[in-house]
Coordinates of N, CA and C in Angstrom, one line a residue:
M1 N 0.9 -1.6 0.1 CA -0.6 -0.2 0.3 C 0.6 1.4 0.4
T2 N 0.9 2.0 -0.9 CA 1.6 3.0 -1.3 C 1.4 4.4 0.3
S3 N 1.7 5.2 0.8 CA 1.2 5.8 2.4 C 1.2 6.8 1.3
Q4 N 0.2 7.8 1.9 CA -0.8 8.6 1.7 C -0.9 10.0 2.7
Q5 N 0.3 9.8 3.9 CA 0.5 10.8 4.4 C 1.9 11.2 4.2
L6 N 2.0 12.6 5.0 CA 2.7 13.5 5.0 C 4.3 12.6 5.5
P7 N 5.7 12.6 4.6 CA 6.7 12.3 5.1 C 7.0 12.0 6.4
E8 N 6.4 12.3 7.4 CA 6.9 11.8 9.0 C 6.0 11.6 9.5
H9 N 4.2 10.8 8.8 CA 3.4 9.9 9.2 C 3.7 8.3 8.4
D10 N 5.1 8.3 7.4 CA 4.9 7.4 6.7 C 5.1 6.1 7.3
L11 N 4.5 4.8 7.8 CA 4.8 4.0 8.5 C 5.5 2.6 7.5
T12 N 5.8 3.1 6.4 CA 6.4 2.3 5.2 C 7.9 1.0 6.5
G13 N 7.7 -0.1 6.2 CA 9.2 -1.0 7.1 C 8.6 -1.4 8.7
R14 N 8.1 -0.7 8.5 CA 7.1 -1.0 10.5 C 5.7 -2.0 10.2
T15 N 6.7 -3.0 11.4 CA 5.5 -4.3 11.2 C 4.6 -3.5 12.6
C16 N 3.0 -3.5 12.5 CA 2.2 -2.7 13.3 C 1.4 -4.0 13.9
L17 N 0.8 -4.5 15.4 CA 0.0 -5.0 15.7 C -0.8 -4.7 16.5
V18 N -1.8 -4.8 16.5 CA -3.3 -4.4 16.3 C -3.9 -5.5 17.1
I19 N -4.3 -5.6 19.0 CA -4.7 -6.6 18.9 C -6.2 -5.4 19.8
G20 N -7.1 -6.4 19.4 CA -8.6 -5.7 19.7 C -8.9 -5.1 17.9
G21 N -8.1 -5.8 16.9 CA -8.3 -4.9 15.9 C -9.4 -5.5 15.0
A22 N -10.2 -6.0 15.2 CA -11.2 -6.8 14.5 C -12.7 -6.2 14.4
Q23 N -12.6 -5.3 14.9 CA -14.1 -3.8 15.0 C -13.3 -3.2 15.3
G24 N -14.3 -1.9 15.0 CA -14.9 -0.4 16.2 C -13.4 0.3 16.3
I25 N -12.7 0.9 16.7 CA -12.1 1.7 16.3 C -10.4 1.0 16.3
G26 N -10.5 -0.2 17.0 CA -8.9 -1.5 16.6 C -8.9 -1.5 15.2
A27 N -10.6 -1.5 14.5 CA -9.8 -1.6 13.1 C -10.1 -1.1 12.4
A28 N -10.4 0.1 12.8 CA -11.0 1.9 12.1 C -8.8 2.4 11.4
I29 N -7.9 1.7 13.4 CA -7.0 2.2 13.6 C -6.1 0.8 12.7
A30 N -6.5 0.3 12.6 CA -6.0 -1.3 11.7 C -5.6 -0.5 10.3
I31 N -6.9 -0.4 9.9 CA -6.8 0.3 8.1 C -6.0 1.4 8.1
A32 N -6.0 2.7 9.1 CA -5.9 3.6 9.0 C -3.7 3.3 8.9
L33 N -3.4 3.0 10.0 CA -2.1 2.4 9.6 C -1.5 1.6 8.9
A34 N -2.2 1.3 8.0 CA -2.1 0.8 6.5 C -1.9 0.9 5.9
R35 N -3.0 2.1 5.5 CA -3.1 3.3 4.2 C -1.5 4.5 5.2
A36 N -1.4 4.2 6.2 CA -0.1 4.8 6.4 C 1.5 4.1 5.9
G37 N 1.1 3.0 5.4 CA 2.1 2.5 5.0 C 3.2 1.2 5.8
G38 N 1.8 0.9 7.2 CA 2.7 0.0 7.4 C 2.4 -1.1 7.5
S39 N 2.8 -2.1 7.8 CA 2.5 -3.9 7.7 C 1.9 -4.7 9.1
L40 N 0.5 -5.1 8.7 CA 0.0 -5.1 9.8 C -0.6 -6.6 10.6
V41 N -0.1 -6.6 11.7 CA -0.5 -8.1 12.0 C -2.5 -7.5 12.9
I42 N -3.4 -8.3 13.1 CA -4.5 -8.0 13.6 C -4.9 -9.5 14.6
A43 N -4.9 -8.8 15.8 CA -5.2 -9.7 16.8 C -6.4 -9.4 17.8
G44 N -7.3 -10.8 18.0 CA -8.2 -11.0 18.6 C -9.1 -12.4 18.6
R45 N -10.3 -12.1 19.4 CA -10.8 -13.6 19.7 C -11.3 -14.2 18.5
H46 N -12.1 -13.5 17.6 CA -13.4 -13.4 16.7 C -12.7 -14.0 15.1
H47 N -12.7 -14.8 14.4 CA -12.0 -14.9 13.0 C -12.8 -14.3 12.4
D48 N -14.1 -14.3 12.7 CA -14.9 -13.9 11.1 C -14.6 -12.2 10.8
R49 N -15.0 -11.5 12.4 CA -14.3 -10.6 12.4 C -13.2 -9.9 11.9
L50 N -12.4 -10.6 12.3 CA -10.7 -10.0 12.0 C -10.8 -10.6 10.2
A51 N -11.7 -11.0 10.1 CA -12.0 -11.4 8.4 C -11.7 -10.2 7.8
A52 N -13.3 -9.8 8.4 CA -13.7 -8.7 7.7 C -12.8 -7.4 7.4
T53 N -12.1 -7.0 8.4 CA -10.9 -6.1 8.5 C -9.7 -6.3 7.8
A54 N -8.9 -7.8 7.8 CA -8.3 -8.1 6.8 C -8.3 -7.6 5.1
S55 N -9.9 -8.0 5.3 CA -10.4 -8.1 3.9 C -10.5 -6.9 3.5
A56 N -10.8 -5.6 4.2 CA -10.7 -3.7 3.7 C -9.4 -3.7 4.1
I57 N -8.1 -4.0 4.5 CA -6.7 -3.8 4.4 C -6.3 -3.9 3.0
E58 N -6.5 -5.3 2.6 CA -6.1 -6.3 1.7 C -6.9 -5.6 0.0
A59 N -8.3 -4.7 0.2 CA -8.8 -4.1 -0.5 C -8.0 -2.8 -1.2
S60 N -7.1 -2.5 -0.5 CA -6.5 -1.2 -0.6 C -5.1 -1.5 -1.3
G61 N -4.5 -3.1 -1.2 CA -3.0 -3.0 -1.0 C -2.9 -3.1 0.2
G62 N -2.6 -3.0 1.1 CA -2.2 -3.3 2.0 C -1.7 -4.4 2.5
K63 N -0.8 -5.0 3.9 CA -0.6 -6.1 3.8 C -0.8 -6.5 5.2
V64 N -1.2 -7.5 5.6 CA -2.1 -8.3 7.0 C -2.0 -9.6 7.1
T65 N -1.4 -10.2 8.5 CA -1.9 -11.4 8.9 C -2.6 -11.3 9.9
R66 N -3.3 -12.3 10.7 CA -4.0 -12.6 11.5 C -4.0 -13.4 12.1
A67 N -4.1 -12.7 13.6 CA -4.0 -14.2 14.6 C -5.3 -13.6 15.4
V68 N -4.9 -15.2 16.4 CA -6.3 -15.4 17.7 C -5.3 -15.1 19.0
V69 N -6.4 -14.4 19.7 CA -5.7 -13.8 21.1 C -6.5 -13.7 22.3
D70 N -6.6 -14.1 23.3 CA -7.1 -13.6 24.4 C -6.6 -12.2 25.9
V71 N -6.7 -11.7 26.1 CA -5.5 -10.7 26.4 C -6.2 -10.7 27.4
A72 N -7.6 -11.7 28.0 CA -7.9 -11.7 29.2 C -6.4 -13.1 29.8
D73 N -5.6 -14.0 28.9 CA -5.7 -15.2 29.2 C -4.3 -14.6 28.4
V74 N -2.9 -14.9 30.3 CA -1.8 -14.0 29.7 C -0.8 -14.9 28.8
D75 N -1.2 -16.4 29.0 CA -0.7 -17.5 28.2 C -1.0 -17.2 26.4
S76 N -2.3 -17.2 26.7 CA -2.9 -16.7 25.1 C -2.0 -15.2 24.7
I77 N -1.3 -14.2 25.1 CA -0.7 -13.5 24.7 C 0.7 -13.5 24.6
G78 N 1.3 -14.3 24.8 CA 2.7 -15.3 25.4 C 2.2 -16.4 23.8
A79 N 1.4 -17.2 23.6 CA 1.4 -17.5 22.3 C 1.2 -16.4 21.3
L80 N 0.6 -15.8 21.4 CA 0.7 -14.7 20.4 C 2.4 -14.1 19.6
A81 N 2.9 -13.8 21.3 CA 4.2 -13.5 21.0 C 5.0 -14.2 20.0
A82 N 5.1 -15.6 20.4 CA 6.2 -16.5 20.5 C 5.4 -16.9 18.9
G83 N 3.9 -16.9 18.2 CA 3.7 -17.6 17.1 C 3.7 -16.3 16.0
L84 N 4.3 -15.0 16.6 CA 5.1 -14.2 15.4 C 6.1 -14.2 15.0
G85 N 6.9 -14.6 16.1 CA 8.7 -14.7 16.5 C 8.6 -15.5 14.9
E86 N 8.0 -17.0 15.6 CA 8.3 -17.6 14.1 C 7.7 -17.3 13.3
Q87 N 6.8 -17.0 13.1 CA 6.8 -16.2 11.5 C 7.6 -15.0 11.0
G88 N 8.3 -15.0 11.8 CA 9.3 -13.8 11.3 C 9.1 -12.2 11.7
L89 N 7.8 -12.0 12.6 CA 7.2 -11.4 12.6 C 7.7 -10.0 14.5
S90 N 8.5 -9.1 14.3 CA 8.3 -8.1 14.9 C 8.3 -6.7 14.9
P91 N 6.8 -6.7 15.6 CA 6.2 -5.7 15.6 C 6.9 -4.4 16.3
S92 N 7.0 -3.6 15.5 CA 7.9 -2.5 16.1 C 6.6 -0.8 16.4
I93 N 5.7 -1.6 16.4 CA 4.4 -0.6 16.8 C 3.3 -1.6 17.2
L94 N 2.9 -1.1 19.0 CA 1.6 -1.9 19.6 C 1.0 -1.7 19.8
V95 N -0.2 -1.9 19.0 CA -1.4 -1.4 20.5 C -2.4 -1.5 20.4
N96 N -2.7 -1.8 22.0 CA -3.2 -2.7 22.6 C -5.0 -1.9 23.3
C97 N -6.1 -2.8 21.8 CA -7.5 -2.0 21.7 C -8.5 -2.5 22.0
A98 N -8.0 -4.0 22.7 CA -9.4 -4.5 23.3 C -9.8 -4.6 24.3
G99 N -11.1 -4.5 24.2 CA -12.1 -3.3 25.0 C -13.0 -4.5 25.9
L100 N -13.9 -3.6 26.7 CA -15.0 -4.6 27.0 C -15.6 -3.8 28.2
G101 N -17.2 -3.3 28.0 CA -17.9 -2.6 28.4 C -18.0 -3.0 29.8
G102 N -18.8 -1.8 30.3 CA -19.9 -1.8 31.9 C -19.8 -1.3 32.2
M103 N -21.2 -1.5 32.8 CA -22.1 -0.9 33.5 C -22.8 -1.3 34.5
G104 N -22.6 -0.5 36.0 CA -23.6 -1.3 36.8 C -23.1 -0.6 38.2
S105 N -24.1 -0.5 39.0 CA -23.4 0.0 40.8 C -22.8 -1.0 41.0
A106 N -22.3 0.1 41.8 CA -21.3 0.3 42.8 C -22.1 -0.9 43.6
F107 N -22.8 -0.6 44.4 CA -23.5 -1.8 45.5 C -23.7 -3.0 44.2
E108 N -24.0 -3.2 43.6 CA -23.8 -4.6 42.8 C -23.2 -5.3 42.2
V109 N -21.8 -4.9 41.3 CA -20.5 -5.3 41.3 C -20.1 -6.1 41.7
T110 N -19.8 -7.9 41.4 CA -19.2 -8.8 41.8 C -17.6 -8.8 41.7
P111 N -16.9 -10.0 42.7 CA -15.7 -10.1 42.4 C -15.4 -10.0 40.5
E112 N -16.3 -11.6 40.1 CA -16.2 -11.8 39.1 C -16.4 -10.6 37.8
Q113 N -17.2 -9.6 37.7 CA -17.6 -8.3 36.8 C -16.6 -7.7 37.3
W114 N -15.9 -7.2 38.4 CA -14.3 -6.1 38.4 C -13.5 -6.9 38.0
D115 N -13.7 -8.3 38.2 CA -12.1 -9.3 37.7 C -12.1 -9.0 36.3
G116 N -13.7 -9.5 35.3 CA -13.8 -9.3 34.3 C -12.9 -8.0 33.1
I117 N -13.7 -7.4 33.4 CA -13.2 -6.1 33.0 C -11.8 -5.1 33.5
H118 N -11.1 -5.8 35.0 CA -9.6 -5.3 34.4 C -8.6 -6.2 33.9
D119 N -9.3 -7.5 34.1 CA -8.2 -8.8 33.2 C -8.1 -8.0 31.8
V120 N -9.2 -7.7 30.9 CA -9.1 -6.9 29.8 C -8.5 -5.9 29.6
H121 N -8.9 -4.9 30.4 CA -8.5 -3.3 29.6 C -7.2 -3.3 30.4
L122 N -6.7 -3.3 31.3 CA -5.1 -3.0 32.5 C -4.3 -4.4 32.5
R123 N -4.8 -5.5 33.4 CA -4.1 -6.6 33.2 C -3.3 -7.7 31.9
G124 N -4.3 -7.8 31.1 CA -4.0 -7.7 29.5 C -3.4 -6.9 29.1
T125 N -3.5 -5.4 29.0 CA -3.2 -4.9 28.3 C -1.2 -4.7 28.6
F126 N -1.7 -4.5 30.0 CA 0.2 -4.8 30.6 C 0.8 -5.9 30.7
F127 N 0.5 -6.7 30.4 CA 0.8 -8.3 29.6 C 1.1 -8.3 28.6
A128 N 0.4 -7.6 27.5 CA 1.0 -7.2 25.8 C 2.2 -6.3 26.0
C129 N 2.0 -5.0 26.4 CA 2.9 -4.6 26.6 C 4.6 -4.9 27.3
Q130 N 4.4 -6.2 28.5 CA 5.5 -7.0 28.2 C 5.9 -8.0 27.4
A131 N 4.9 -8.8 27.0 CA 5.8 -9.7 25.8 C 5.9 -9.0 24.6
F132 N 5.3 -8.3 24.1 CA 6.3 -7.2 22.9 C 7.3 -6.2 23.4
G133 N 7.5 -5.7 24.5 CA 7.7 -4.6 24.8 C 9.7 -5.5 24.8
R134 N 9.8 -6.0 25.7 CA 11.1 -6.9 25.1 C 11.9 -6.8 23.9
R135 N 11.3 -7.7 23.0 CA 11.6 -7.0 21.9 C 11.9 -5.8 21.3
M136 N 11.2 -5.0 21.4 CA 11.2 -3.7 20.9 C 12.8 -2.8 21.7
A137 N 13.1 -3.6 22.8 CA 13.7 -3.0 23.8 C 14.8 -3.7 23.2
D138 N 15.0 -4.9 22.7 CA 16.2 -5.7 21.8 C 17.1 -4.6 20.7
D139 N 15.9 -4.2 20.1 CA 15.8 -3.6 18.9 C 16.1 -2.1 19.3
G140 N 15.9 -1.6 20.4 CA 16.1 0.1 20.4 C 15.6 0.7 20.0
Y141 N 14.1 0.5 19.6 CA 13.1 1.2 19.4 C 11.6 0.8 19.0
G142 N 10.7 1.7 19.9 CA 9.4 0.9 19.6 C 7.7 1.9 20.3
K143 N 7.0 1.9 19.7 CA 5.9 2.5 20.0 C 4.9 1.9 20.5
I144 N 4.4 1.7 21.8 CA 3.0 1.7 22.1 C 2.3 2.3 22.6
I145 N 1.1 2.2 21.7 CA -0.2 2.8 21.8 C -1.4 2.2 22.4
N146 N -1.8 2.4 23.8 CA -2.8 1.7 24.7 C -3.8 2.5 24.7
L147 N -5.2 1.8 24.8 CA -6.4 2.7 24.8 C -7.0 2.6 25.7
S148 N -7.3 4.2 26.2 CA -7.8 4.3 27.8 C -9.0 4.7 27.1
S149 N -10.0 5.8 28.6 CA -10.8 6.4 28.1 C -10.6 7.8 28.7
T150 N -12.0 8.3 28.1 CA -12.5 9.7 28.8 C -13.1 9.9 30.2
W151 N -13.2 8.8 30.7 CA -13.7 8.3 31.7 C -12.4 7.8 32.8
A152 N -11.0 7.6 32.4 CA -9.8 7.6 33.0 C -9.7 9.2 34.0
T153 N -10.1 10.1 33.5 CA -10.1 11.2 34.3 C -11.6 12.1 34.5
T154 N -12.7 11.6 34.1 CA -14.1 12.0 34.5 C -14.8 10.8 34.4
V155 N -16.5 11.1 35.2 CA -17.2 10.4 35.7 C -18.3 10.2 35.7
G156 N -19.0 8.9 35.9 CA -20.1 9.2 35.5 C -21.2 8.0 36.4
V157 N -22.4 7.9 36.6 CA -22.7 6.8 37.7 C -22.8 5.8 36.9
G158 N -23.1 4.6 37.5 CA -22.8 3.6 36.5 C -21.5 2.8 36.7
R159 N -20.3 4.2 36.2 CA -18.8 3.7 35.9 C -17.7 3.1 36.5
S160 N -18.1 3.2 37.9 CA -16.7 3.4 38.7 C -15.9 1.9 38.5
V161 N -16.1 0.6 38.4 CA -15.3 0.1 37.9 C -14.5 -0.2 36.2
Y162 N -15.0 0.3 35.8 CA -14.9 0.6 34.5 C -13.9 2.0 34.3
C163 N -14.1 3.5 35.1 CA -13.6 4.4 35.0 C -12.3 4.2 35.3
A164 N -12.6 3.0 37.1 CA -11.0 2.9 37.7 C -10.3 1.7 36.2
A165 N -10.3 1.2 35.5 CA -9.8 0.2 35.2 C -8.9 1.2 33.5
K166 N -9.5 2.0 33.3 CA -9.6 3.0 32.7 C -8.5 4.4 33.1
A167 N -8.3 4.4 34.0 CA -7.6 5.5 35.0 C -6.6 4.7 34.8
G168 N -6.4 3.1 35.5 CA -5.1 2.9 35.7 C -4.4 2.2 34.3
V169 N -5.0 2.6 33.0 CA -4.1 2.8 31.9 C -3.5 3.0 31.6
S170 N -4.1 4.8 31.7 CA -3.5 5.8 31.5 C -2.3 6.2 32.1
H171 N -2.3 5.5 34.2 CA -0.9 5.4 34.5 C -0.4 4.9 34.2
L172 N -1.2 3.7 34.3 CA 0.6 2.3 33.6 C 1.1 3.4 32.4
T173 N 0.3 3.7 31.7 CA 1.2 4.3 30.7 C 2.8 5.2 30.7
A174 N 1.9 5.9 31.4 CA 2.9 7.2 32.1 C 4.0 6.4 32.7
A175 N 3.9 4.9 33.3 CA 4.9 4.5 34.6 C 5.3 3.5 33.4
L176 N 5.4 3.0 32.5 CA 5.8 2.0 31.2 C 6.9 2.8 30.4
A177 N 6.3 4.4 30.2 CA 6.4 5.4 29.3 C 8.2 5.9 29.9
T178 N 8.5 6.0 31.5 CA 9.4 5.9 32.6 C 10.3 5.2 32.5
E179 N 9.5 4.0 32.8 CA 10.8 3.2 32.7 C 11.2 2.6 31.2
W180 N 11.2 2.6 30.5 CA 11.4 2.2 29.3 C 11.9 3.1 28.1
A181 N 12.2 4.2 28.4 CA 12.3 5.3 27.5 C 13.4 4.7 27.5
P182 N 15.1 4.7 28.8 CA 16.0 4.2 28.2 C 15.9 3.5 26.8
H183 N 15.4 2.2 27.0 CA 15.1 1.7 25.8 C 14.6 1.6 24.2
G184 N 14.3 3.2 24.5 CA 13.8 3.8 22.9 C 12.4 3.6 22.6
I185 N 11.8 2.8 24.1 CA 9.9 2.6 23.9 C 9.2 3.7 24.2
R186 N 8.5 4.7 22.6 CA 7.5 5.3 23.6 C 6.4 5.1 24.3
V187 N 5.6 5.4 25.2 CA 4.6 4.7 25.3 C 3.4 5.7 26.1
N188 N 2.2 5.8 25.4 CA 1.6 6.4 24.7 C 0.2 6.0 24.8
A189 N -1.1 6.4 25.5 CA -2.8 6.1 25.2 C -3.6 7.2 24.4
L190 N -4.2 6.5 23.3 CA -5.2 7.5 23.5 C -6.6 7.8 24.0
A191 N -7.1 8.3 24.0 CA -8.6 8.2 25.3 C -9.8 9.0 25.0
P192 N -10.2 8.1 23.7 CA -12.2 8.7 23.5 C -12.9 8.8 24.0
T193 N -13.8 9.5 23.5 CA -15.0 9.8 24.4 C -16.1 8.8 23.6
A194 N -17.3 8.3 24.1 CA -18.0 7.5 23.7 C -17.9 7.6 22.3
T195 N -17.6 6.4 21.3 CA -17.7 6.2 20.0 C -18.8 5.2 19.4
L196 N -19.0 5.7 18.4 CA -20.1 4.8 17.5 C -19.4 3.4 17.1
T197 N -18.8 2.5 17.6 CA -19.0 1.3 17.1 C -19.9 0.0 17.5
P198 N -19.5 -1.0 16.7 CA -21.1 -1.8 16.9 C -21.6 -1.8 18.2
T199 N -20.3 -1.7 18.9 CA -20.7 -2.9 20.3 C -22.4 -1.1 21.1
I200 N -21.6 0.2 21.5 CA -21.7 1.2 21.3 C -23.3 1.0 21.1
E201 N -23.4 1.2 19.0 CA -24.4 1.1 18.4 C -25.9 0.4 19.0
Q202 N -25.5 -1.0 19.6 CA -26.7 -1.9 19.9 C -27.1 -1.2 21.2
R203 N -26.1 -0.6 22.0 CA -26.5 -0.5 23.6 C -27.4 0.4 22.9
L204 N -26.9 1.7 22.1 CA -28.0 2.9 22.3 C -29.3 2.5 21.7
K205 N -29.7 1.2 21.1 CA -30.6 0.9 20.1 C -31.4 0.3 21.1
E206 N -30.7 -0.1 22.1 CA -31.4 -0.7 23.7 C -32.0 0.7 24.5
H207 N -31.3 1.4 24.4 CA -30.6 2.3 25.2 C -31.0 4.2 24.8
P208 N -32.2 4.0 24.1 CA -31.9 5.6 22.7 C -31.3 6.9 24.2
E209 N -32.5 6.5 25.1 CA -32.1 8.0 26.2 C -30.9 8.5 26.6
R210 N -29.9 8.0 26.1 CA -28.0 7.3 26.8 C -27.5 8.6 25.8
E211 N -28.6 8.3 24.4 CA -27.6 8.9 23.5 C -27.3 10.5 23.2
A212 N -28.6 11.1 23.3 CA -28.6 12.6 23.9 C -27.6 12.6 25.3
Y213 N -27.8 12.3 26.3 CA -26.9 12.4 27.8 C -25.3 12.4 27.3
L214 N -25.2 11.7 26.4 CA -23.4 11.5 26.0 C -23.4 12.5 24.9
R215 N -24.1 13.0 23.7 CA -24.1 14.5 23.3 C -24.4 15.0 23.7
D216 N -24.9 15.8 24.5 CA -25.0 16.6 25.1 C -23.6 17.1 26.0
R217 N -22.6 16.2 26.5 CA -21.8 16.2 27.3 C -20.4 16.7 26.3
I218 N -20.6 16.6 25.2 CA -19.5 17.1 24.2 C -19.9 18.0 23.4
P219 N -18.9 19.1 23.5 CA -18.8 20.5 23.2 C -19.2 20.3 21.8
L220 N -18.6 19.3 21.1 CA -18.8 19.5 19.2 C -20.0 19.2 18.5
G221 N -20.9 18.2 19.8 CA -22.3 18.2 19.2 C -22.3 16.6 18.5
R222 N -21.5 15.9 18.7 CA -22.0 14.6 18.4 C -20.7 13.7 19.2
L223 N -21.4 12.5 18.9 CA -20.6 11.1 19.0 C -19.2 10.7 18.1
A224 N -18.3 10.0 18.5 CA -17.3 10.3 17.6 C -17.3 8.6 16.9
L225 N -16.4 8.8 15.1 CA -16.5 7.8 14.7 C -15.4 7.1 14.8
P226 N -15.6 5.8 15.4 CA -13.8 5.2 14.9 C -12.7 6.2 14.3
E227 N -13.1 6.3 12.9 CA -12.3 7.2 12.4 C -11.6 8.4 12.7
D228 N -12.3 8.9 13.8 CA -11.4 9.9 14.3 C -10.6 9.6 15.3
I229 N -10.7 8.5 16.2 CA -9.9 8.4 16.9 C -8.7 7.3 16.1
A230 N -8.8 6.8 14.7 CA -7.6 6.5 14.2 C -6.3 7.8 13.8
G231 N -6.4 8.8 13.4 CA -5.6 10.0 13.3 C -4.4 10.2 14.5
G232 N -5.4 10.0 15.5 CA -4.3 10.2 16.5 C -3.2 8.9 17.1
A233 N -3.6 8.2 16.2 CA -2.7 6.7 16.4 C -1.3 6.9 15.7
V234 N -1.9 7.1 14.6 CA -1.5 6.8 12.7 C -0.1 8.3 13.4
F235 N 0.0 8.9 14.4 CA 0.7 10.3 14.8 C 1.6 9.6 16.2
L236 N 1.2 9.3 16.8 CA 1.3 7.8 18.3 C 2.7 6.8 17.5
A237 N 2.4 6.6 16.4 CA 2.2 5.4 15.5 C 4.0 5.5 15.4
S238 N 3.7 7.3 14.8 CA 4.7 7.4 13.7 C 5.5 8.7 14.0
P239 N 7.0 8.5 13.4 CA 7.9 9.4 13.9 C 8.1 11.2 14.2
A240 N 6.5 11.4 14.1 CA 5.9 12.3 13.8 C 6.3 13.1 15.3
S241 N 6.4 11.4 16.5 CA 5.8 12.0 17.9 C 7.1 10.8 18.5
D242 N 8.2 11.0 17.7 CA 9.2 10.7 18.4 C 9.6 11.2 20.1
F243 N 9.5 12.4 20.0 CA 9.7 13.1 21.1 C 8.2 13.2 22.6
V244 N 7.8 12.3 21.8 CA 6.0 12.0 22.8 C 6.2 11.0 23.6
T245 N 5.7 10.9 25.1 CA 6.0 9.7 25.3 C 5.1 10.2 26.8
G246 N 4.7 8.4 27.3 CA 3.9 8.8 28.7 C 2.6 10.1 28.6
H247 N 2.4 10.0 27.4 CA 1.1 10.7 27.4 C 0.1 10.7 26.9
T248 N -1.0 10.6 27.6 CA -2.5 10.3 27.1 C -3.5 11.2 25.9
L249 N -3.8 11.0 25.3 CA -4.3 12.2 24.4 C -5.5 12.2 24.2
D250 N -6.2 13.2 24.5 CA -7.5 12.6 24.5 C -8.4 13.3 23.4
I251 N -9.1 12.2 22.9 CA -9.6 12.4 21.9 C -11.6 12.7 22.1
D252 N -11.8 13.4 22.3 CA -13.4 13.5 22.8 C -14.1 14.7 22.7
G253 N -13.8 15.2 21.9 CA -14.6 16.9 21.5 C -14.5 18.0 22.6
G254 N -14.2 17.6 23.5 CA -14.3 18.0 24.3 C -15.1 18.2 26.0
W255 N -15.0 16.8 25.8 CA -15.7 16.3 26.5 C -15.3 16.7 28.2
R256 N -14.1 16.7 28.3 CA -13.2 16.6 29.7 C -13.8 18.4 29.9
F257 N -14.1 19.3 29.4 CA -14.3 20.7 29.7 C -15.6 20.9 30.0
S258 N -16.5 19.9 29.6 CA -18.4 20.0 29.8 C -18.8 19.7 31.5
K259 N -19.3 20.3 31.8 CA -20.2 20.1 33.2 C -21.1 19.0 33.1

């Protein structure tokens, strides 16, 4: 695929791994990285969804490899890293985009619900960073992009567990950036607002009143599209951001400034 980006956003020659690249924000990021010239590996739990994203990348002339992973299972992450290594694939760009939604009264949250959300968002993110960061350290260069959220710094009713997990992702991002900077690894995060992914679209169909609530908190007056988030990922993956690390980039239409 020929890069259509500015030269400093050119990812030609870079292998990019997007975990959670099957649909929604992850798929949009994978497609955007491919358009910037990157060779993609997309990983997730669902074969059919991965195939659809891979087809979109290949239709535009991009290179893509698919792999199955469950980030809630640390052994699965290790198997992904080992499998890619056996194929001679060494990602210099890692995007941790696997997600799991969750709302509910803090009085009613069970340990299983807490663990389910934190295992995917926080534990899985850490161990994916660890698994692929080691090789980046050996190479002396790497870019890691974690998916945080506006809920990392704002709050809402029924969001206690999710807010805690995403705040953890942003703080983990800063901690790893500090520890791994001597190895040439830049670690940053994206913090989207409510985004019209297939999961959110289905939820809004079930609770249409919630869309107005979310939209009213966003000064730009609409929910985000997955493509709105992808531009930030290209920037953080590219040489244009080589002096940026430990940062969480809000892509929220002004959400954090609203009342």
